[in-house]
Amino acid sequence: MTIFCGAMVGASMGFLWWNCYPAQIFMGDVGSLSLGAALGTVAILIKQELLLAAVGGLFVVEALSVILQVASFKLTRKRIFRMAPLHHHFELIGWKEPQIIIRFLIVAFIFALFSLMTLKLR
């Protein structure tokens, strides 16, 4: 398990090196969905499913923004956000891409720190 997780971290760091602004490569659905499936599988194997949701809180918020947008539009014909997922909404209200990236990085860091703090509670 440790070797597999280490390989995932190494591959992700290599990807992020070339994906920094302005991005030279993109991961796409195949890479992101398989990475998410691998993380979910690891969380199940180590019996830390709720911790995964807390660590990946930003991803949960992004997914919830899409769910809320679709549900709201189907029920009321009104949109909650200008565009879903949430980071596109911020682009449309005038935030620059580096500004969104840094702020989302800060939020992801806060989720990660919160998750580390909960480890002692168990």
N, CA and C atoms as an extended XYZ file, in Angstrom:
366
Properties=species:S:1:pos:R:3:atomname:S:1:resname:S:1:resid:I:1 pbc="F F F"
N         0.825       -1.187        0.000 N   MET     1
C         0.000        0.000        0.000 CA  MET     1
C         0.876        1.260        0.000 C   MET     1
N         1.938        1.223        0.800 N   THR     2
C         2.828        2.385        0.897 CA  THR     2
C         3.520        2.651       -0.441 C   THR     2
N         3.949        1.589       -1.102 N   ILE     3
C         4.629        1.755       -2.389 CA  ILE     3
C         3.658        2.328       -3.423 C   ILE     3
N         2.438        1.838       -3.439 N   PHE     4
C         1.432        2.337       -4.375 CA  PHE     4
C         1.133        3.814       -4.115 C   PHE     4
N         0.939        4.179       -2.854 N   CYS     5
C         0.658        5.579       -2.508 CA  CYS     5
C         1.848        6.472       -2.844 C   CYS     5
N         3.053        5.974       -2.599 N   GLY     6
C         4.249        6.739       -2.953 CA  GLY     6
C         4.348        6.960       -4.453 C   GLY     6
N         3.995        5.944       -5.234 N   ALA     7
C         4.004        6.086       -6.690 CA  ALA     7
C         2.961        7.109       -7.149 C   ALA     7
N         1.798        7.107       -6.508 N   MET     8
C         0.762        8.087       -6.855 CA  MET     8
C         1.225        9.508       -6.528 C   MET     8
N         1.863        9.672       -5.371 N   VAL     9
C         2.359       10.996       -4.985 CA  VAL     9
C         3.427       11.463       -5.976 C   VAL     9
N         4.352       10.578       -6.312 N   GLY    10
C         5.418       10.934       -7.252 CA  GLY    10
C         4.874       11.297       -8.624 C   GLY    10
N         3.933       10.522       -9.116 N   ALA    11
C         3.335       10.816      -10.420 CA  ALA    11
C         2.559       12.130      -10.375 C   ALA    11
N         1.873       12.386       -9.273 N   SER    12
C         1.114       13.637       -9.142 CA  SER    12
C         2.042       14.837       -9.071 C   SER    12
N         3.159       14.700       -8.373 N   MET    13
C         4.129       15.808       -8.295 CA  MET    13
C         4.743       16.092       -9.665 C   MET    13
N         5.044       15.029      -10.412 N   GLY    14
C         5.553       15.215      -11.768 CA  GLY    14
C         4.546       15.921      -12.654 C   GLY    14
N         3.279       15.547      -12.520 N   PHE    15
C         2.230       16.214      -13.290 CA  PHE    15
C         2.114       17.678      -12.885 C   PHE    15
N         2.087       17.954      -11.578 N   LEU    16
C         1.913       19.330      -11.109 CA  LEU    16
C         3.073       20.233      -11.516 C   LEU    16
N         4.250       19.656      -11.668 N   TRP    17
C         5.417       20.448      -12.091 CA  TRP    17
C         5.150       21.086      -13.453 C   TRP    17
N         4.538       20.320      -14.364 N   TRP    18
C         4.282       20.829      -15.708 CA  TRP    18
C         2.901       21.464      -15.840 C   TRP    18
N         2.062       21.332      -14.835 N   ASN    19
C         0.721       21.872      -14.908 CA  ASN    19
C         0.592       23.245      -14.255 C   ASN    19
N         1.673       23.774      -13.685 N   CYS    20
C         1.571       25.094      -13.053 CA  CYS    20
C         1.272       26.152      -14.116 C   CYS    20
N         0.755       27.270      -13.667 N   TYR    21
C         0.295       28.316      -14.582 CA  TYR    21
C         1.441       28.895      -15.395 C   TYR    21
N         1.332       29.062      -16.681 N   PRO    22
C         0.299       28.558      -17.571 CA  PRO    22
C         0.524       27.065      -17.851 C   PRO    22
N        -0.514       26.288      -17.782 N   ALA    23
C        -0.417       24.825      -17.894 CA  ALA    23
C         0.122       24.419      -19.268 C   ALA    23
N         1.061       23.464      -19.240 N   GLN    24
C         1.613       22.935      -20.483 CA  GLN    24
C         1.001       21.585      -20.826 C   GLN    24
N         0.456       20.896      -19.829 N   ILE    25
C        -0.249       19.630      -20.060 CA  ILE    25
C        -1.519       19.631      -19.212 C   ILE    25
N        -2.471       18.806      -19.612 N   PHE    26
C        -3.730       18.702      -18.888 CA  PHE    26
C        -3.990       17.234      -18.576 C   PHE    26
N        -4.599       16.981      -17.437 N   MET    27
C        -4.835       15.600      -17.030 CA  MET    27
C        -6.046       15.004      -17.751 C   MET    27
N        -7.132       15.675      -17.782 N   GLY    28
C        -8.322       15.144      -18.431 CA  GLY    28
C        -9.091       14.192      -17.534 C   GLY    28
N       -10.193       13.681      -18.061 N   ASP    29
C       -11.080       12.810      -17.288 CA  ASP    29
C       -10.452       11.461      -16.970 C   ASP    29
N        -9.744       10.892      -17.931 N   VAL    30
C        -9.181        9.553      -17.701 CA  VAL    30
C        -8.214        9.575      -16.526 C   VAL    30
N        -7.342       10.558      -16.471 N   GLY    31
C        -6.379       10.647      -15.374 CA  GLY    31
C        -7.028       11.012      -14.051 C   GLY    31
N        -7.918       11.993      -14.069 N   SER    32
C        -8.504       12.446      -12.808 CA  SER    32
C        -9.457       11.408      -12.219 C   SER    32
N       -10.228       10.742      -13.072 N   LEU    33
C       -11.143        9.726      -12.557 CA  LEU    33
C       -10.388        8.517      -12.021 C   LEU    33
N        -9.298        8.113      -12.692 N   SER    34
C        -8.536        6.978      -12.164 CA  SER    34
C        -7.790        7.346      -10.890 C   SER    34
N        -7.309        8.582      -10.809 N   LEU    35
C        -6.656        9.023       -9.577 CA  LEU    35
C        -7.664        9.057       -8.425 C   LEU    35
N        -8.869        9.557       -8.677 N   GLY    36
C        -9.909        9.566       -7.658 CA  GLY    36
C       -10.323        8.167       -7.240 C   GLY    36
N       -10.418        7.256       -8.206 N   ALA    37
C       -10.760        5.870       -7.881 CA  ALA    37
C        -9.668        5.220       -7.041 C   ALA    37
N        -8.418        5.515       -7.368 N   ALA    38
C        -7.308        4.955       -6.593 CA  ALA    38
C        -7.326        5.497       -5.165 C   ALA    38
N        -7.573        6.803       -5.012 N   LEU    39
C        -7.654        7.387       -3.668 CA  LEU    39
C        -8.822        6.801       -2.880 C   LEU    39
N        -9.953        6.640       -3.544 N   GLY    40
C       -11.111        6.033       -2.881 CA  GLY    40
C       -10.846        4.599       -2.453 C   GLY    40
N       -10.174        3.835       -3.298 N   THR    41
C        -9.836        2.455       -2.967 CA  THR    41
C        -8.889        2.387       -1.779 C   THR    41
N        -7.888        3.249       -1.780 N   VAL    42
C        -6.944        3.287       -0.651 CA  VAL    42
C        -7.680        3.655        0.634 C   VAL    42
N        -8.581        4.646        0.559 N   ALA    43
C        -9.341        5.044        1.751 CA  ALA    43
C       -10.179        3.894        2.294 C   ALA    43
N       -10.784        3.116        1.415 N   ILE    44
C       -11.584        1.970        1.854 CA  ILE    44
C       -10.686        0.896        2.468 C   ILE    44
N        -9.548        0.638        1.834 N   LEU    45
C        -8.652       -0.405        2.334 CA  LEU    45
C        -8.080       -0.080        3.713 C   LEU    45
N        -7.844        1.208        3.976 N   ILE    46
C        -7.295        1.581        5.293 CA  ILE    46
C        -8.396        2.028        6.256 C   ILE    46
N        -9.657        1.881        5.822 N   LYS    47
C       -10.833        2.178        6.647 CA  LYS    47
C       -10.871        3.637        7.128 C   LYS    47
N       -10.590        4.564        6.210 N   GLN    48
C       -10.601        5.995        6.520 CA  GLN    48
C       -11.438        6.749        5.478 C   GLN    48
N       -12.640        6.270        5.218 N   GLU    49
C       -13.477        6.856        4.182 CA  GLU    49
C       -13.861        8.303        4.492 C   GLU    49
N       -14.231        8.566        5.722 N   LEU    50
C       -14.636        9.925        6.092 CA  LEU    50
C       -13.457       10.893        6.047 C   LEU    50
N       -12.278       10.392        6.357 N   LEU    51
C       -11.088       11.243        6.287 CA  LEU    51
C       -10.825       11.684        4.854 C   LEU    51
N       -11.080       10.799        3.896 N   LEU    52
C       -10.895       11.155        2.491 CA  LEU    52
C       -11.820       12.303        2.101 C   LEU    52
N       -13.065       12.259        2.557 N   ALA    53
C       -14.005       13.344        2.265 CA  ALA    53
C       -13.559       14.653        2.909 C   ALA    53
N       -12.940       14.573        4.083 N   ALA    54
C       -12.469       15.787        4.752 CA  ALA    54
C       -11.206       16.330        4.083 C   ALA    54
N       -10.282       15.453        3.727 N   VAL    55
C        -9.045       15.901        3.066 CA  VAL    55
C        -9.372       16.505        1.704 C   VAL    55
N       -10.258       15.851        0.976 N   GLY    56
C       -10.644       16.340       -0.343 CA  GLY    56
C       -11.860       17.231       -0.300 C   GLY    56
N       -11.990       18.024        0.727 N   GLY    57
C       -13.158       18.884        0.901 CA  GLY    57
C       -13.400       19.815       -0.266 C   GLY    57
N       -12.343       20.313       -0.866 N   LEU    58
C       -12.502       21.211       -2.003 CA  LEU    58
C       -13.124       20.473       -3.186 C   LEU    58
N       -12.736       19.218       -3.389 N   PHE    59
C       -13.322       18.429       -4.466 CA  PHE    59
C       -14.798       18.147       -4.174 C   PHE    59
N       -15.112       17.940       -2.915 N   VAL    60
C       -16.504       17.721       -2.514 CA  VAL    60
C       -17.325       18.984       -2.784 C   VAL    60
N       -16.779       20.145       -2.465 N   VAL    61
C       -17.464       21.415       -2.705 CA  VAL    61
C       -17.679       21.631       -4.207 C   VAL    61
N       -16.664       21.324       -5.010 N   GLU    62
C       -16.791       21.461       -6.463 CA  GLU    62
C       -17.884       20.542       -7.001 C   GLU    62
N       -17.912       19.298       -6.539 N   ALA    63
C       -18.935       18.352       -6.993 CA  ALA    63
C       -20.324       18.793       -6.528 C   ALA    63
N       -20.421       19.269       -5.286 N   LEU    64
C       -21.709       19.744       -4.776 CA  LEU    64
C       -22.218       20.961       -5.555 C   LEU    64
N       -21.306       21.809       -6.017 N   SER    65
C       -21.740       22.971       -6.799 CA  SER    65
C       -22.408       22.537       -8.101 C   SER    65
N       -21.899       21.474       -8.710 N   VAL    66
C       -22.514       20.959       -9.933 CA  VAL    66
C       -23.877       20.344       -9.617 C   VAL    66
N       -23.949       19.545       -8.556 N   ILE    67
C       -25.214       18.911       -8.171 CA  ILE    67
C       -26.270       19.973       -7.863 C   ILE    67
N       -25.908       20.991       -7.088 N   LEU    68
C       -26.848       22.060       -6.747 CA  LEU    68
C       -27.288       22.848       -7.977 C   LEU    68
N       -26.353       23.110       -8.877 N   GLN    69
C       -26.678       23.863      -10.094 CA  GLN    69
C       -27.682       23.096      -10.958 C   GLN    69
N       -27.441       21.820      -11.165 N   VAL    70
C       -28.338       21.006      -11.995 CA  VAL    70
C       -29.700       20.865      -11.324 C   VAL    70
N       -29.721       20.572      -10.025 N   ALA    71
C       -30.991       20.417       -9.312 CA  ALA    71
C       -31.797       21.717       -9.324 C   ALA    71
N       -31.133       22.834       -9.070 N   SER    72
C       -31.817       24.120       -9.052 CA  SER    72
C       -32.384       24.450      -10.429 C   SER    72
N       -31.620       24.200      -11.470 N   PHE    73
C       -32.092       24.534      -12.811 CA  PHE    73
C       -33.262       23.641      -13.231 C   PHE    73
N       -33.207       22.367      -12.862 N   LYS    74
C       -34.298       21.460      -13.228 CA  LYS    74
C       -35.577       21.778      -12.456 C   LYS    74
N       -35.446       22.196      -11.195 N   LEU    75
C       -36.626       22.448      -10.369 CA  LEU    75
C       -37.206       23.846      -10.555 C   LEU    75
N       -36.344       24.861      -10.656 N   THR    76
C       -36.820       26.244      -10.671 CA  THR    76
C       -36.501       27.005      -11.946 C   THR    76
N       -35.742       26.390      -12.850 N   ARG    77
C       -35.273       27.058      -14.068 CA  ARG    77
C       -34.399       28.275      -13.767 C   ARG    77
N       -33.811       28.324      -12.577 N   LYS    78
C       -32.889       29.402      -12.208 CA  LYS    78
C       -31.555       28.789      -11.820 C   LYS    78
N       -30.498       29.519      -12.079 N   ARG    79
C       -29.154       29.046      -11.761 CA  ARG    79
C       -28.683       29.655      -10.442 C   ARG    79
N       -27.949       28.865       -9.683 N   ILE    80
C       -27.353       29.364       -8.440 CA  ILE    80
C       -26.049       30.076       -8.763 C   ILE    80
N       -25.252       29.459       -9.616 N   PHE    81
C       -23.957       30.001      -10.015 CA  PHE    81
C       -24.029       30.402      -11.485 C   PHE    81
N       -23.142       31.271      -11.910 N   ARG    82
C       -23.111       31.636      -13.323 CA  ARG    82
C       -22.738       30.434      -14.186 C   ARG    82
N       -21.833       29.596      -13.655 N   MET    83
C       -21.464       28.360      -14.334 CA  MET    83
C       -20.951       27.394      -13.283 C   MET    83
N       -21.199       26.126      -13.500 N   ALA    84
C       -20.678       25.108      -12.599 CA  ALA    84
C       -19.634       24.308      -13.364 C   ALA    84
N       -18.620       23.763      -12.719 N   PRO    85
C       -18.291       23.781      -11.310 CA  PRO    85
C       -17.869       25.167      -10.815 C   PRO    85
N       -17.725       25.250       -9.529 N   LEU    86
C       -17.566       26.519       -8.829 CA  LEU    86
C       -16.418       27.384       -9.351 C   LEU    86
N       -15.301       26.770       -9.747 N   HIS    87
C       -14.167       27.588      -10.193 CA  HIS    87
C       -14.500       28.346      -11.480 C   HIS    87
N       -15.385       27.816      -12.323 N   HIS    88
C       -15.803       28.556      -13.519 CA  HIS    88
C       -16.685       29.739      -13.161 C   HIS    88
N       -17.458       29.622      -12.095 N   HIS    89
C       -18.264       30.741      -11.614 CA  HIS    89
C       -17.353       31.914      -11.245 C   HIS    89
N       -16.259       31.600      -10.539 N   PHE    90
C       -15.337       32.666      -10.144 CA  PHE    90
C       -14.644       33.290      -11.347 C   PHE    90
N       -14.378       32.501      -12.382 N   GLU    91
C       -13.804       33.064      -13.610 CA  GLU    91
C       -14.769       34.060      -14.244 C   GLU    91
N       -16.048       33.696      -14.251 N   LEU    92
C       -17.042       34.551      -14.897 CA  LEU    92
C       -17.359       35.815      -14.110 C   LEU    92
N       -17.089       35.818      -12.798 N   ILE    93
C       -17.324       37.065      -12.049 CA  ILE    93
C       -16.087       37.959      -12.051 C   ILE    93
N       -15.027       37.538      -12.761 N   GLY    94
C       -13.893       38.428      -12.966 CA  GLY    94
C       -12.590       38.064      -12.283 C   GLY    94
N       -12.560       36.967      -11.550 N   TRP    95
C       -11.301       36.575      -10.926 CA  TRP    95
C       -10.360       36.024      -11.990 C   TRP    95
N        -9.088       36.345      -11.864 N   LYS    96
C        -8.073       35.802      -12.765 CA  LYS    96
C        -7.739       34.374      -12.355 C   LYS    96
N        -7.283       33.583      -13.326 N   GLU    97
C        -7.001       32.169      -13.057 CA  GLU    97
C        -5.982       31.961      -11.936 C   GLU    97
N        -4.853       32.698      -11.911 N   PRO    98
C        -3.918       32.506      -10.787 CA  PRO    98
C        -4.534       32.840       -9.431 C   PRO    98
N        -5.424       33.821       -9.385 N   GLN    99
C        -6.104       34.200       -8.148 CA  GLN    99
C        -6.992       33.054       -7.659 C   GLN    99
N        -7.711       32.416       -8.563 N   ILE   100
C        -8.563       31.283       -8.200 CA  ILE   100
C        -7.706       30.129       -7.702 C   ILE   100
N        -6.610       29.865       -8.396 N   ILE   101
C        -5.733       28.752       -8.034 CA  ILE   101
C        -5.173       28.941       -6.630 C   ILE   101
N        -4.679       30.120       -6.322 N   ILE   102
C        -4.088       30.372       -5.004 CA  ILE   102
C        -5.143       30.286       -3.914 C   ILE   102
N        -6.309       30.855       -4.151 N   ARG   103
C        -7.355       30.800       -3.123 CA  ARG   103
C        -7.862       29.382       -2.908 C   ARG   103
N        -8.011       28.617       -3.970 N   PHE   104
C        -8.420       27.223       -3.822 CA  PHE   104
C        -7.320       26.414       -3.142 C   PHE   104
N        -6.066       26.743       -3.396 N   LEU   105
C        -4.953       26.079       -2.717 CA  LEU   105
C        -5.012       26.340       -1.212 C   LEU   105
N        -5.321       27.565       -0.828 N   ILE   106
C        -5.442       27.906        0.589 CA  ILE   106
C        -6.589       27.128        1.227 C   ILE   106
N        -7.737       27.057        0.535 N   VAL   107
C        -8.876       26.314        1.062 CA  VAL   107
C        -8.533       24.827        1.192 C   VAL   107
N        -7.860       24.261        0.190 N   ALA   108
C        -7.466       22.846        0.240 CA  ALA   108
C        -6.495       22.599        1.396 C   ALA   108
N        -5.598       23.540        1.635 N   PHE   109
C        -4.649       23.429        2.744 CA  PHE   109
C        -5.383       23.442        4.088 C   PHE   109
N        -6.412       24.284        4.206 N   ILE   110
C        -7.209       24.343        5.439 CA  ILE   110
C        -7.936       23.015        5.661 C   ILE   110
N        -8.515       22.452        4.600 N   PHE   111
C        -9.156       21.136        4.713 CA  PHE   111
C        -8.155       20.073        5.148 C   PHE   111
N        -6.945       20.114        4.587 N   ALA   112
C        -5.927       19.130        4.948 CA  ALA   112
C        -5.508       19.280        6.409 C   ALA   112
N        -5.322       20.511        6.878 N   LEU   113
C        -4.969       20.731        8.285 CA  LEU   113
C        -6.086       20.270        9.211 C   LEU   113
N        -7.329       20.564        8.838 N   PHE   114
C        -8.469       20.105        9.631 CA  PHE   114
C        -8.471       18.583        9.736 C   PHE   114
N        -8.195       17.920        8.630 N   SER   115
C        -8.175       16.453        8.620 CA  SER   115
C        -7.067       15.903        9.493 C   SER   115
N        -5.909       16.548        9.462 N   LEU   116
C        -4.800       16.106       10.326 CA  LEU   116
C        -5.144       16.301       11.797 C   LEU   116
N        -5.876       17.369       12.111 N   MET   117
C        -6.261       17.601       13.502 CA  MET   117
C        -7.236       16.548       14.002 C   MET   117
N        -8.036       15.989       13.121 N   THR   118
C        -9.012       14.982       13.553 CA  THR   118
C        -8.375       13.619       13.802 C   THR   118
N        -7.167       13.404       13.354 N   LEU   119
C        -6.522       12.108       13.548 CA  LEU   119
C        -6.367       11.752       15.018 C   LEU   119
N        -6.087       12.729       15.862 N   LYS   120
C        -5.921       12.486       17.295 CA  LYS   120
C        -7.236       12.152       17.983 C   LYS   120
N        -8.349       12.584       17.388 N   LEU   121
C        -9.658       12.372       17.999 CA  LEU   121
C       -10.101       10.914       17.922 C   LEU   121
N        -9.528       10.171       16.991 N   ARG   122
C        -9.930        8.776       16.825 CA  ARG   122
C        -9.074        7.935       17.672 C   ARG   122
